[in-house]
PDB file of C-alpha atoms and ligand atoms in Angstrom:
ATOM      1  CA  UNK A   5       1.235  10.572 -24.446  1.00 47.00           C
ATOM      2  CA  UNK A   6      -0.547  12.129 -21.588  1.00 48.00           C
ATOM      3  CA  UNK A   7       0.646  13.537 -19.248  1.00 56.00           C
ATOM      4  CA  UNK A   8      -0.295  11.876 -16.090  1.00 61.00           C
ATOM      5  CA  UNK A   9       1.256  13.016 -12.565  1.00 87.00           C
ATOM      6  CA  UNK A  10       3.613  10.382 -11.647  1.00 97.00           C
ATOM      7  CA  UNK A  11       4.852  10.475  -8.104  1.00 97.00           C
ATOM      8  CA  UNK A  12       8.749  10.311  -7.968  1.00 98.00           C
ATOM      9  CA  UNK A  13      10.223   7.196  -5.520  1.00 98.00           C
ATOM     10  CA  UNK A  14      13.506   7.558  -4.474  1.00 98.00           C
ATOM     11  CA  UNK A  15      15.320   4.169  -3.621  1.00 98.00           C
ATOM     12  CA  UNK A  16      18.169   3.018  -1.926  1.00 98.00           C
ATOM     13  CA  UNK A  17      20.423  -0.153  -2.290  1.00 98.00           C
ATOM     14  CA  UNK A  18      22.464  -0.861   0.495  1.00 98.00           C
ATOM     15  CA  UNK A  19      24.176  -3.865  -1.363  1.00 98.00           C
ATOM     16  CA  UNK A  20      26.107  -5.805   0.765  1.00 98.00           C
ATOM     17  CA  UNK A  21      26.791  -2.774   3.232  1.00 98.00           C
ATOM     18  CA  UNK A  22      25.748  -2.347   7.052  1.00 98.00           C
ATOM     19  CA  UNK A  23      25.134  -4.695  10.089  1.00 98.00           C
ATOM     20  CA  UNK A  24      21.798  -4.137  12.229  1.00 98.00           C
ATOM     21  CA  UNK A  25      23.786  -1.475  14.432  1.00 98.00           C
ATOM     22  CA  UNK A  26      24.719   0.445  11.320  1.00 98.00           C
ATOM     23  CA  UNK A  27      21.090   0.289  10.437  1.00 98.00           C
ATOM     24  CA  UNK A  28      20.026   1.696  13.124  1.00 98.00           C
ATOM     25  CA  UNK A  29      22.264   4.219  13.704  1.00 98.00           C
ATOM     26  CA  UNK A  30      21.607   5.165  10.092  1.00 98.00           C
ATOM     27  CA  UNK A  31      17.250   5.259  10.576  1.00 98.00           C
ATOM     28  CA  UNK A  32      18.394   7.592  13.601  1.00 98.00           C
ATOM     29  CA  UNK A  33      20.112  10.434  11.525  1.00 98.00           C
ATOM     30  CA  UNK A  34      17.984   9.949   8.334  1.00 98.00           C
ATOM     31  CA  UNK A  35      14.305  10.033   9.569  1.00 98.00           C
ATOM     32  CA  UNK A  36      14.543  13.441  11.367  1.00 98.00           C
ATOM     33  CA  UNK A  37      16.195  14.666   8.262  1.00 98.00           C
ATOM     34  CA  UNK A  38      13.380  13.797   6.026  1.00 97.00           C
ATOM     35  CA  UNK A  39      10.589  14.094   8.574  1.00 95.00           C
ATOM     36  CA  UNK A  40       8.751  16.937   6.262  1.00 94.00           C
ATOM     37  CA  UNK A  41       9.744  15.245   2.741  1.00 92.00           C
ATOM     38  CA  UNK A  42       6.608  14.414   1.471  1.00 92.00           C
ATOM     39  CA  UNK A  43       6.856  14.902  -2.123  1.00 95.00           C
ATOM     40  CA  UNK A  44       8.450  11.435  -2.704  1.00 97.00           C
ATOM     41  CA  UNK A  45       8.382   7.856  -2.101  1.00 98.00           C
ATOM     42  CA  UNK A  46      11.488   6.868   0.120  1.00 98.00           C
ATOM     43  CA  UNK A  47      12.567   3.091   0.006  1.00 98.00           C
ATOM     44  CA  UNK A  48      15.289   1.503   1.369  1.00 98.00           C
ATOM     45  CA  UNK A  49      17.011  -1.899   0.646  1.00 98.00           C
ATOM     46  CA  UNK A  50      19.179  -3.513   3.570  1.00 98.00           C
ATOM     47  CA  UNK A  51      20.698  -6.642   3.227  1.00 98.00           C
ATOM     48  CA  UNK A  52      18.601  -9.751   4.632  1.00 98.00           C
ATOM     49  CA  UNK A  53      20.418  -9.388   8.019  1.00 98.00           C
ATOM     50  CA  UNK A  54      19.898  -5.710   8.395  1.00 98.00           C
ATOM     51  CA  UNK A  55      15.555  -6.362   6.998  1.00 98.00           C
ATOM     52  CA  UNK A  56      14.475  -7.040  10.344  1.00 98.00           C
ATOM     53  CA  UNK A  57      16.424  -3.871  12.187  1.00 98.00           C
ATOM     54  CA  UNK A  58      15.108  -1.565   9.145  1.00 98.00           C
ATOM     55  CA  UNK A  59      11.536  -2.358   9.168  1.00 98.00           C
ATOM     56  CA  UNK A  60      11.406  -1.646  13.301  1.00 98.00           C
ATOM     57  CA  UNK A  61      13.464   1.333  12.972  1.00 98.00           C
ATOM     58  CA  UNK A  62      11.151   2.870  10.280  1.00 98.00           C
ATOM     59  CA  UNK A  63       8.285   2.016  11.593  1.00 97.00           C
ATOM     60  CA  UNK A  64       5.561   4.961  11.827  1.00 96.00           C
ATOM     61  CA  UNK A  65       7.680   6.625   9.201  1.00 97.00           C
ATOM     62  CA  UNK A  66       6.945   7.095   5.206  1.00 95.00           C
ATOM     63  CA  UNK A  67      10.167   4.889   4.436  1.00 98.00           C
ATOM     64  CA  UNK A  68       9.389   1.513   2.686  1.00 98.00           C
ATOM     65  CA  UNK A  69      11.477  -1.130   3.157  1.00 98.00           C
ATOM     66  CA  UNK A  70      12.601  -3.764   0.136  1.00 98.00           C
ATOM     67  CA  UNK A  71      14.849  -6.612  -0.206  1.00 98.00           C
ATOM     68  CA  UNK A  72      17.512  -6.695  -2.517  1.00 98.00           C
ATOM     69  CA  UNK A  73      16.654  -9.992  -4.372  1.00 98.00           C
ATOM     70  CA  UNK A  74      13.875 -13.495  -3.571  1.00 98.00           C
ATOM     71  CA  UNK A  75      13.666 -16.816  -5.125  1.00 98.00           C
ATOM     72  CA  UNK A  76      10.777 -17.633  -7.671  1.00 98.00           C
ATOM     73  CA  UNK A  77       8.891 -20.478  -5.390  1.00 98.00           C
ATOM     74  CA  UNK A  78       7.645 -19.846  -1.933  1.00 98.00           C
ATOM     75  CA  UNK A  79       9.214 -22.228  -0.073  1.00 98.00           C
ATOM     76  CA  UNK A  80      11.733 -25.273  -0.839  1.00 98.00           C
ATOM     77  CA  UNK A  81      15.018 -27.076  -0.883  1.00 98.00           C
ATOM     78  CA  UNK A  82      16.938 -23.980  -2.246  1.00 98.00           C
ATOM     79  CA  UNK A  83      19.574 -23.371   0.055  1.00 98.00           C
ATOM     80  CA  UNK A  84      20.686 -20.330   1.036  1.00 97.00           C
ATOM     81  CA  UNK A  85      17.488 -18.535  -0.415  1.00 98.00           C
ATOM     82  CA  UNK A  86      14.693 -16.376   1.221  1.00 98.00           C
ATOM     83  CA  UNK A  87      11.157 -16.474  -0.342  1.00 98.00           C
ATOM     84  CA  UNK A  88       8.502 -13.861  -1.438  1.00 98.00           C
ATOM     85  CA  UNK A  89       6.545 -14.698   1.706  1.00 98.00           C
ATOM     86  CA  UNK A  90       9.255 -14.848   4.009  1.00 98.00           C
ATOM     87  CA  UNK A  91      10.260 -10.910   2.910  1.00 98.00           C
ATOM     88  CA  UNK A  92       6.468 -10.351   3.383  1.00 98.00           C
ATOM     89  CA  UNK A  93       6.045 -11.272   6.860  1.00 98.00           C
ATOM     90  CA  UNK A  94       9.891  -9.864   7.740  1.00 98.00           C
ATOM     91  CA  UNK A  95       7.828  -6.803   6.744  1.00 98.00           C
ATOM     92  CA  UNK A  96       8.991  -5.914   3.366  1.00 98.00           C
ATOM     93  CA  UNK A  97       6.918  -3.842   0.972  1.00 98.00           C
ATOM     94  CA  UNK A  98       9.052  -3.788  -2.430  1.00 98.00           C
ATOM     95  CA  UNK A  99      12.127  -5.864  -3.508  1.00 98.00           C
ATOM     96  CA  UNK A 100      14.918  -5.616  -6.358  1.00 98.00           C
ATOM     97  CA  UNK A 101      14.607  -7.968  -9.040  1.00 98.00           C
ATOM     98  CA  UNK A 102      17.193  -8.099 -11.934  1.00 98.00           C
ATOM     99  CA  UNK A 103      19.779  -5.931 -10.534  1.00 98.00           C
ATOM    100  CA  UNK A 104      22.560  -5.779 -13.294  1.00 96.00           C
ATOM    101  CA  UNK A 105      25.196  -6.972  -9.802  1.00 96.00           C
ATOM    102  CA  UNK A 106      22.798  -9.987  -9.673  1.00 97.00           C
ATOM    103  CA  UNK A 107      23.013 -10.685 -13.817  1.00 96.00           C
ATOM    104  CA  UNK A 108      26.728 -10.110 -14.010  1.00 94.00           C
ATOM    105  CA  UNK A 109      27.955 -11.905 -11.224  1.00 96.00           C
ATOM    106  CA  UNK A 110      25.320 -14.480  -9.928  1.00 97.00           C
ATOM    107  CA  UNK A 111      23.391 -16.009 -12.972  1.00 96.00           C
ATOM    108  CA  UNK A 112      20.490 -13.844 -13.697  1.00 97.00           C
ATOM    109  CA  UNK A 113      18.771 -14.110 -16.362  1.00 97.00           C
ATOM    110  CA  UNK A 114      16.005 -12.261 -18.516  1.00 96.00           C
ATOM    111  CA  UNK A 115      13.620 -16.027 -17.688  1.00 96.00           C
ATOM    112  CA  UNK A 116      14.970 -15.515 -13.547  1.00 97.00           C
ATOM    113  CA  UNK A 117      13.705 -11.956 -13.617  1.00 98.00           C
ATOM    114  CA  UNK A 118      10.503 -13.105 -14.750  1.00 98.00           C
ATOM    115  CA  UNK A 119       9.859 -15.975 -12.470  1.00 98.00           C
ATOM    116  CA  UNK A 120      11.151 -13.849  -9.901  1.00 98.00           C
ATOM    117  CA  UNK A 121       8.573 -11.057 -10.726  1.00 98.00           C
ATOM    118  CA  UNK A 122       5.166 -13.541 -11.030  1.00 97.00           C
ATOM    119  CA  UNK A 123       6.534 -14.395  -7.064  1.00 98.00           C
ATOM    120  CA  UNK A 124       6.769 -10.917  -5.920  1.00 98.00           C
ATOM    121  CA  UNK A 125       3.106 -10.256  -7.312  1.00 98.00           C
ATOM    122  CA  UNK A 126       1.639 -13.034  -6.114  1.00 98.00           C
ATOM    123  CA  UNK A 127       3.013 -11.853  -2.747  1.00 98.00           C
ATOM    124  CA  UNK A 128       1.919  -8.827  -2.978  1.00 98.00           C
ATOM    125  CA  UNK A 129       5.686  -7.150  -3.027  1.00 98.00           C
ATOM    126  CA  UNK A 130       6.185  -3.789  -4.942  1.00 98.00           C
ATOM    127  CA  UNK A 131       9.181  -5.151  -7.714  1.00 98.00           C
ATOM    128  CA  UNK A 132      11.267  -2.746  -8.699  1.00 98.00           C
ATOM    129  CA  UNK A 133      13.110  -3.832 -12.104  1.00 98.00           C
ATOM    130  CA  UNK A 134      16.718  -3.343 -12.990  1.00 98.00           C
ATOM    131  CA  UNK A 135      17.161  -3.458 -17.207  1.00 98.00           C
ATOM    132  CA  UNK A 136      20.123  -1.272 -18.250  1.00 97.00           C
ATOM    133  CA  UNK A 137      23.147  -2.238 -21.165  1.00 96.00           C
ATOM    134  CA  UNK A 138      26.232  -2.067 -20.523  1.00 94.00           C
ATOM    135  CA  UNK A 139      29.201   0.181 -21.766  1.00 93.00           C
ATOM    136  CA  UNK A 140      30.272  -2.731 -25.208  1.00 93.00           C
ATOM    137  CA  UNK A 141      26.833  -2.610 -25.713  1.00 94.00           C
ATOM    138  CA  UNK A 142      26.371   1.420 -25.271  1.00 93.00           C
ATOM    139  CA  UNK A 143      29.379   1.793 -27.578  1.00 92.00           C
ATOM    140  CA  UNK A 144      28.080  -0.465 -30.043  1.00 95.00           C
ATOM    141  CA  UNK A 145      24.826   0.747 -30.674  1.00 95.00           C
ATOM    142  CA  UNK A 146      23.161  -1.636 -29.193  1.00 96.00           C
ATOM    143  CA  UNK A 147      21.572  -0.593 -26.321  1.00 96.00           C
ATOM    144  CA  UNK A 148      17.747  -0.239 -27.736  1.00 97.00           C
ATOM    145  CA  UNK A 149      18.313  -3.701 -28.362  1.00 97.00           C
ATOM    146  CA  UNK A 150      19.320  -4.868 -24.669  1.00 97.00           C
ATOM    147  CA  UNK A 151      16.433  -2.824 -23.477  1.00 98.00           C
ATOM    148  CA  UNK A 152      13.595  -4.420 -25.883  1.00 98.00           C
ATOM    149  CA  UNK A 153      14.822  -7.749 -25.144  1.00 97.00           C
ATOM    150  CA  UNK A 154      15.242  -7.192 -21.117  1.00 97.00           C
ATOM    151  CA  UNK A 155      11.879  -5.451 -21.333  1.00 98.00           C
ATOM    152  CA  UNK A 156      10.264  -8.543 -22.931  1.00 97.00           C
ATOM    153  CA  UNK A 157      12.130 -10.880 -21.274  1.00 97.00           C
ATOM    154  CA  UNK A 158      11.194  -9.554 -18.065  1.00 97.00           C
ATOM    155  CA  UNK A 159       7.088  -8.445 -18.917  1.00 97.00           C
ATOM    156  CA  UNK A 160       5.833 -10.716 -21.531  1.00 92.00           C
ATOM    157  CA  UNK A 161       3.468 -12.987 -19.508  1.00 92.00           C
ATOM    158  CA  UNK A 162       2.218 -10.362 -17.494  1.00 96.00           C
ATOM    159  CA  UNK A 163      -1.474  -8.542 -18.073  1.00 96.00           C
ATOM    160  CA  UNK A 164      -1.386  -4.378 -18.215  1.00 95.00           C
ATOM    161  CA  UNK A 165      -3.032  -4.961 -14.544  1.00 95.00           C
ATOM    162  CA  UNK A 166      -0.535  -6.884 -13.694  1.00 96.00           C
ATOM    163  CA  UNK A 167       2.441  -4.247 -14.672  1.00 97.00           C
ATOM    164  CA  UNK A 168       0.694  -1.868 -13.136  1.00 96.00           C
ATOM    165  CA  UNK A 169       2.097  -1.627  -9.848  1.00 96.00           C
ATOM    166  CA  UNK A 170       6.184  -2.139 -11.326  1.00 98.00           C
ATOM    167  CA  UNK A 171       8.898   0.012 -10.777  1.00 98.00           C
ATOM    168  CA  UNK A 172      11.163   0.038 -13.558  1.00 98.00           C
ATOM    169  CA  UNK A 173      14.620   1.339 -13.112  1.00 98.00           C
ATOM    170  CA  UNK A 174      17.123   1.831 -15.820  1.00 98.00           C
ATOM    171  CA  UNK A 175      20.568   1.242 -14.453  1.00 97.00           C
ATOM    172  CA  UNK A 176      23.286   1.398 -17.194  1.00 96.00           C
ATOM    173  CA  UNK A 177      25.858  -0.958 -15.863  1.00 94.00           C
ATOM    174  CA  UNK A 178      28.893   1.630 -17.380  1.00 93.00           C
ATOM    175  CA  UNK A 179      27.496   4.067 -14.613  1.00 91.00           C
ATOM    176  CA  UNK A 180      27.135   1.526 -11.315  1.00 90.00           C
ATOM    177  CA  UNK A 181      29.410   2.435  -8.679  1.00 84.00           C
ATOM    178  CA  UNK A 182      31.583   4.183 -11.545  1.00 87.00           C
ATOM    179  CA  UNK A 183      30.967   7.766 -10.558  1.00 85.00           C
ATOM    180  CA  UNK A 184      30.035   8.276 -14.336  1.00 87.00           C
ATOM    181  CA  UNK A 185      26.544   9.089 -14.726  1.00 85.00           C
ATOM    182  CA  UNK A 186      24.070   9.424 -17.526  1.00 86.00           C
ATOM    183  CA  UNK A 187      23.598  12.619 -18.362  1.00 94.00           C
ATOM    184  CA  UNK A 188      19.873  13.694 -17.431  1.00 96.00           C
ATOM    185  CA  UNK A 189      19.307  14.130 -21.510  1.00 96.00           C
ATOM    186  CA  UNK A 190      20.691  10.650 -22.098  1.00 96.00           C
ATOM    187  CA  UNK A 191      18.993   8.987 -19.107  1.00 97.00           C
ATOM    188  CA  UNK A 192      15.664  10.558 -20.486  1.00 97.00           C
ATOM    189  CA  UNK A 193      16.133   9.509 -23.672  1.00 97.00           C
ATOM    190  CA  UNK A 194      16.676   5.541 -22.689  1.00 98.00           C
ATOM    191  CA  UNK A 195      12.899   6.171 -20.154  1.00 98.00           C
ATOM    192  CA  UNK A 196      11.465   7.250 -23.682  1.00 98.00           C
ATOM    193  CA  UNK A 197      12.435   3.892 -24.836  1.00 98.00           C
ATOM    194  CA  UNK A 198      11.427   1.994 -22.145  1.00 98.00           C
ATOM    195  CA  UNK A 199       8.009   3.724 -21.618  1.00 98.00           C
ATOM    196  CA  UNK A 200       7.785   3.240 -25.676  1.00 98.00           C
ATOM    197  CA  UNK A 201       7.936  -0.653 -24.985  1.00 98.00           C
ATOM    198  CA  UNK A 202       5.296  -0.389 -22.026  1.00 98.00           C
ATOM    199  CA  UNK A 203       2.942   1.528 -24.487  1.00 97.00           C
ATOM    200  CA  UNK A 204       3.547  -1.378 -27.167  1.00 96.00           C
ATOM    201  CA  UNK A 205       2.891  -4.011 -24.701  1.00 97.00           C
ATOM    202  CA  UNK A 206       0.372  -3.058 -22.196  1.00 97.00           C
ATOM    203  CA  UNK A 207      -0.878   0.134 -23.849  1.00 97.00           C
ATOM    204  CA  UNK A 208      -1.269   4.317 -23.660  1.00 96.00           C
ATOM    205  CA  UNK A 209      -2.615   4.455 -20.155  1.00 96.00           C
ATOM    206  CA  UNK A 210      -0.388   1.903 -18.495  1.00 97.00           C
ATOM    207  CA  UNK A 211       2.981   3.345 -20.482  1.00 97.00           C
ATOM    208  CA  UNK A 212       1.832   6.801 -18.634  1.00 97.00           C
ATOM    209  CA  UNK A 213       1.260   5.962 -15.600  1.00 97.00           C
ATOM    210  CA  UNK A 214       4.721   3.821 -15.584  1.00 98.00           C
ATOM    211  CA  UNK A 215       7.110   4.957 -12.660  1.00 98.00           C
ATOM    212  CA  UNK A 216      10.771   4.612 -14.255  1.00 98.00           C
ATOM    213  CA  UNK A 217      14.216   5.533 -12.125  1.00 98.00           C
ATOM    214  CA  UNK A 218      17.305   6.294 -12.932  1.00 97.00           C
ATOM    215  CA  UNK A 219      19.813   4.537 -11.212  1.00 97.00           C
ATOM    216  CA  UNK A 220      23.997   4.798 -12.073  1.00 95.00           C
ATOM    217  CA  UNK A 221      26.213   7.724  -9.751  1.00 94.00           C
ATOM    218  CA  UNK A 222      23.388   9.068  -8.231  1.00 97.00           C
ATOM    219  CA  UNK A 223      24.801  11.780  -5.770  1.00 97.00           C
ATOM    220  CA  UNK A 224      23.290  15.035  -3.854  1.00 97.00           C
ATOM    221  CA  UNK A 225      25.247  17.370  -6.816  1.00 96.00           C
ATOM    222  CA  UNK A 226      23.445  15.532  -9.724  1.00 96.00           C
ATOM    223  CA  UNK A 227      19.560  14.321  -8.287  1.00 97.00           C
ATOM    224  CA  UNK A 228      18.171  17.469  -9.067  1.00 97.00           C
ATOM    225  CA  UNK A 229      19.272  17.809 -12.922  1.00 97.00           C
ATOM    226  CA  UNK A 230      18.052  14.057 -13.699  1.00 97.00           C
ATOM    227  CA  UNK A 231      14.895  15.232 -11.452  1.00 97.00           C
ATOM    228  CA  UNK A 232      14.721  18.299 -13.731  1.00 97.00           C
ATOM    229  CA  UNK A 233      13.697  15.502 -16.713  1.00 97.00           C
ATOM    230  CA  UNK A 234      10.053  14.961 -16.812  1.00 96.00           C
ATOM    231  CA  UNK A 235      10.773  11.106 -18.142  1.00 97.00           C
ATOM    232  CA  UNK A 236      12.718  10.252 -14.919  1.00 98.00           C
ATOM    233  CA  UNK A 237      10.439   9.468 -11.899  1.00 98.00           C
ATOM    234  CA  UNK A 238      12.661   9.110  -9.085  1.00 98.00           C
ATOM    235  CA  UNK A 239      16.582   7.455  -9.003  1.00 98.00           C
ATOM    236  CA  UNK A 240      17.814   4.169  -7.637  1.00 98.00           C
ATOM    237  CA  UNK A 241      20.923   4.906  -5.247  1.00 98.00           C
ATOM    238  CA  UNK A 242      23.751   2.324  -4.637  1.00 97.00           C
ATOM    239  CA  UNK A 243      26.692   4.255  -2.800  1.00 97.00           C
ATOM    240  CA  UNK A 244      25.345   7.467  -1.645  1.00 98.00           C
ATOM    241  CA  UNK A 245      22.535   6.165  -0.058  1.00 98.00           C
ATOM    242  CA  UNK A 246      24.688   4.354   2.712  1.00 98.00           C
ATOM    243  CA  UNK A 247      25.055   7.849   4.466  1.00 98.00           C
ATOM    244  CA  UNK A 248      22.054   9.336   6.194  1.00 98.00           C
ATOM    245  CA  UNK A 249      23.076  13.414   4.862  1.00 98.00           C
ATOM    246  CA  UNK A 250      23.778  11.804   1.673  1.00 98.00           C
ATOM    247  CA  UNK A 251      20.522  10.095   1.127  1.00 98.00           C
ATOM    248  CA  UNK A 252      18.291  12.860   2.608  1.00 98.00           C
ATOM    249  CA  UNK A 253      19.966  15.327   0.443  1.00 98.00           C
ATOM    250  CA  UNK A 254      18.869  13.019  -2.471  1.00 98.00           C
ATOM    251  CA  UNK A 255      15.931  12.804  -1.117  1.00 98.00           C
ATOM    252  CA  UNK A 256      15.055  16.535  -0.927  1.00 97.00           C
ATOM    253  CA  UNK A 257      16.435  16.847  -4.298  1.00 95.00           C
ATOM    254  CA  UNK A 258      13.882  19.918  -4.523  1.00 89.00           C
ATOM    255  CA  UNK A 259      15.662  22.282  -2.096  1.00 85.00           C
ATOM    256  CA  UNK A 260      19.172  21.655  -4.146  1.00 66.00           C
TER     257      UNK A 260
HETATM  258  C1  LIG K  27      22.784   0.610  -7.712  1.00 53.83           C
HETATM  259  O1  LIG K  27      23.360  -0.175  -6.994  1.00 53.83           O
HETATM  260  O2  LIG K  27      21.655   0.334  -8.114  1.00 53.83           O
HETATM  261  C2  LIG K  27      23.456   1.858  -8.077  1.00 53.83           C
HETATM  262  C3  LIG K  27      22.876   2.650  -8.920  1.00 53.83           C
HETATM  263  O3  LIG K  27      24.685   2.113  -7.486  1.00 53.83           O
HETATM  264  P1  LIG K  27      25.481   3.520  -7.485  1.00 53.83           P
HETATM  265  O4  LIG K  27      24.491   4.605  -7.131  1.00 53.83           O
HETATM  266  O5  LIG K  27      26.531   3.351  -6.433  1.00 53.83           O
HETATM  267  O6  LIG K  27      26.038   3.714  -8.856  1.00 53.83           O
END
């Protein structure tokens, strides 16, 4: 495969953590500390409530700001939902899609991630998608299998112009919020995989230029062996991204 430079993007998921004040108190500390960081992408992922705090806060700043989750249709009777558009003009650039919190606990699905995906595209939102197996599946073999078919399930309808602009992350669900991460070997290996399937589906050029992050325990004492793996493009962080030394140290995962 060619080796095409791939510029790393390192993410943050705030989950269900932080009120506007904590947000920003948090864009305070954080953008000075990553003022001269320009060898990354840096995105960040409130919740809804904090979206509107986060986007004025980093405002003039290279931090991108996502939303954790949409609905498929851009406007409707869906209670309790927000829409592609509506993250748009909160000022959202990117948002999660398939996060394995959102398929174990709250119904999605390989067919949701999909319909979720056309509406991020259509509204021109960056999606960053969560595929990962998790630990009965690792310890069964099986998790080639979970990747093909979340891969597919997730990609099928869509043109190689269409992938293009996807973030892929691989999250193994054994490692979420576990403190156990992949090593950077095994990690690597599963982004072989993945970029394998992109190469199948939407060919040699698109499966290079694919950005894929590692997400599961990433911390400042481990960024910068995972880095270290020319497979892994940049890491999606749940936990250590909610502190602003935390995050920037991932960030500058370089100077570790
Ligand atoms: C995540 O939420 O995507 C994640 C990887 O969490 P953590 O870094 O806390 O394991």
């Amino acid at each position: 495969m060619p080796a095409t430079p791939r510029r790393p993007v390192i993410a943050g998921n705030w989950k269900m953590f932080k009120t506007q004040a904590d947000t920003r108190s948090f864009f305070a500390a954080f953008l000075p500390l990553v003022a001269a960081a320009d060898h990354c992408e840096i995105v960040i992922a409130p919740p809804f409530t904090a979206l509107a705090a986060a986007v004025d806060a980093a405002r003039g700043s290279r931090v991108a700001i996502a939303a954790q989750n949409l609905h498929w249709e851009p406007q409707g009777a869906f209670t309790g939902e927000i829409a592609a558009p509506m993250l748009v003009e909160a000022g959202c650039r990117a948002v999660l899609i398939g996060h394995s919190e959102r398929r174990q606990f709250f119904g999605e699905t390989d067919a949701t991630v999909a319909q979720k995906l056309a509406a991020a595209l259509a509204a021109g939102l960056q999606p960053i998608v969560c595929v990962g197996e998790s630990l009965e599946a690792r310890e069964q073999g099986r998790t080639d299998e979970i990747l093909r078919s979340q891969f597919a399930g997730a990609f099928a309808a869509l043109t190689a112009r269409e992938f293009s602009p996807i973030l892929l992350a691989y999250e193994p669900v054994w490692a979420i919020g576990t403190g156990r991460t992949a090593t950077p070997q095994l990690a690597a290996e599963a982004h072989r995989f993945l970029r394998a399937q992109a190469e199948s589906r939407f060919g040699r050029e698109a499966a290079a230029a694919l950005r894929i992050l590692y997400g599961g325990s990433v911390k400042p004492g481990n960024i910068s062996g995972l880095m270290a793996e020319e497979e892994i493009d940049g890491a999606l962080v749940g936990g250590a991204s909610l502190d602003p030394a935390s995050f920037a140290a991932i960030v500058k995962y370089r100077e570790g």
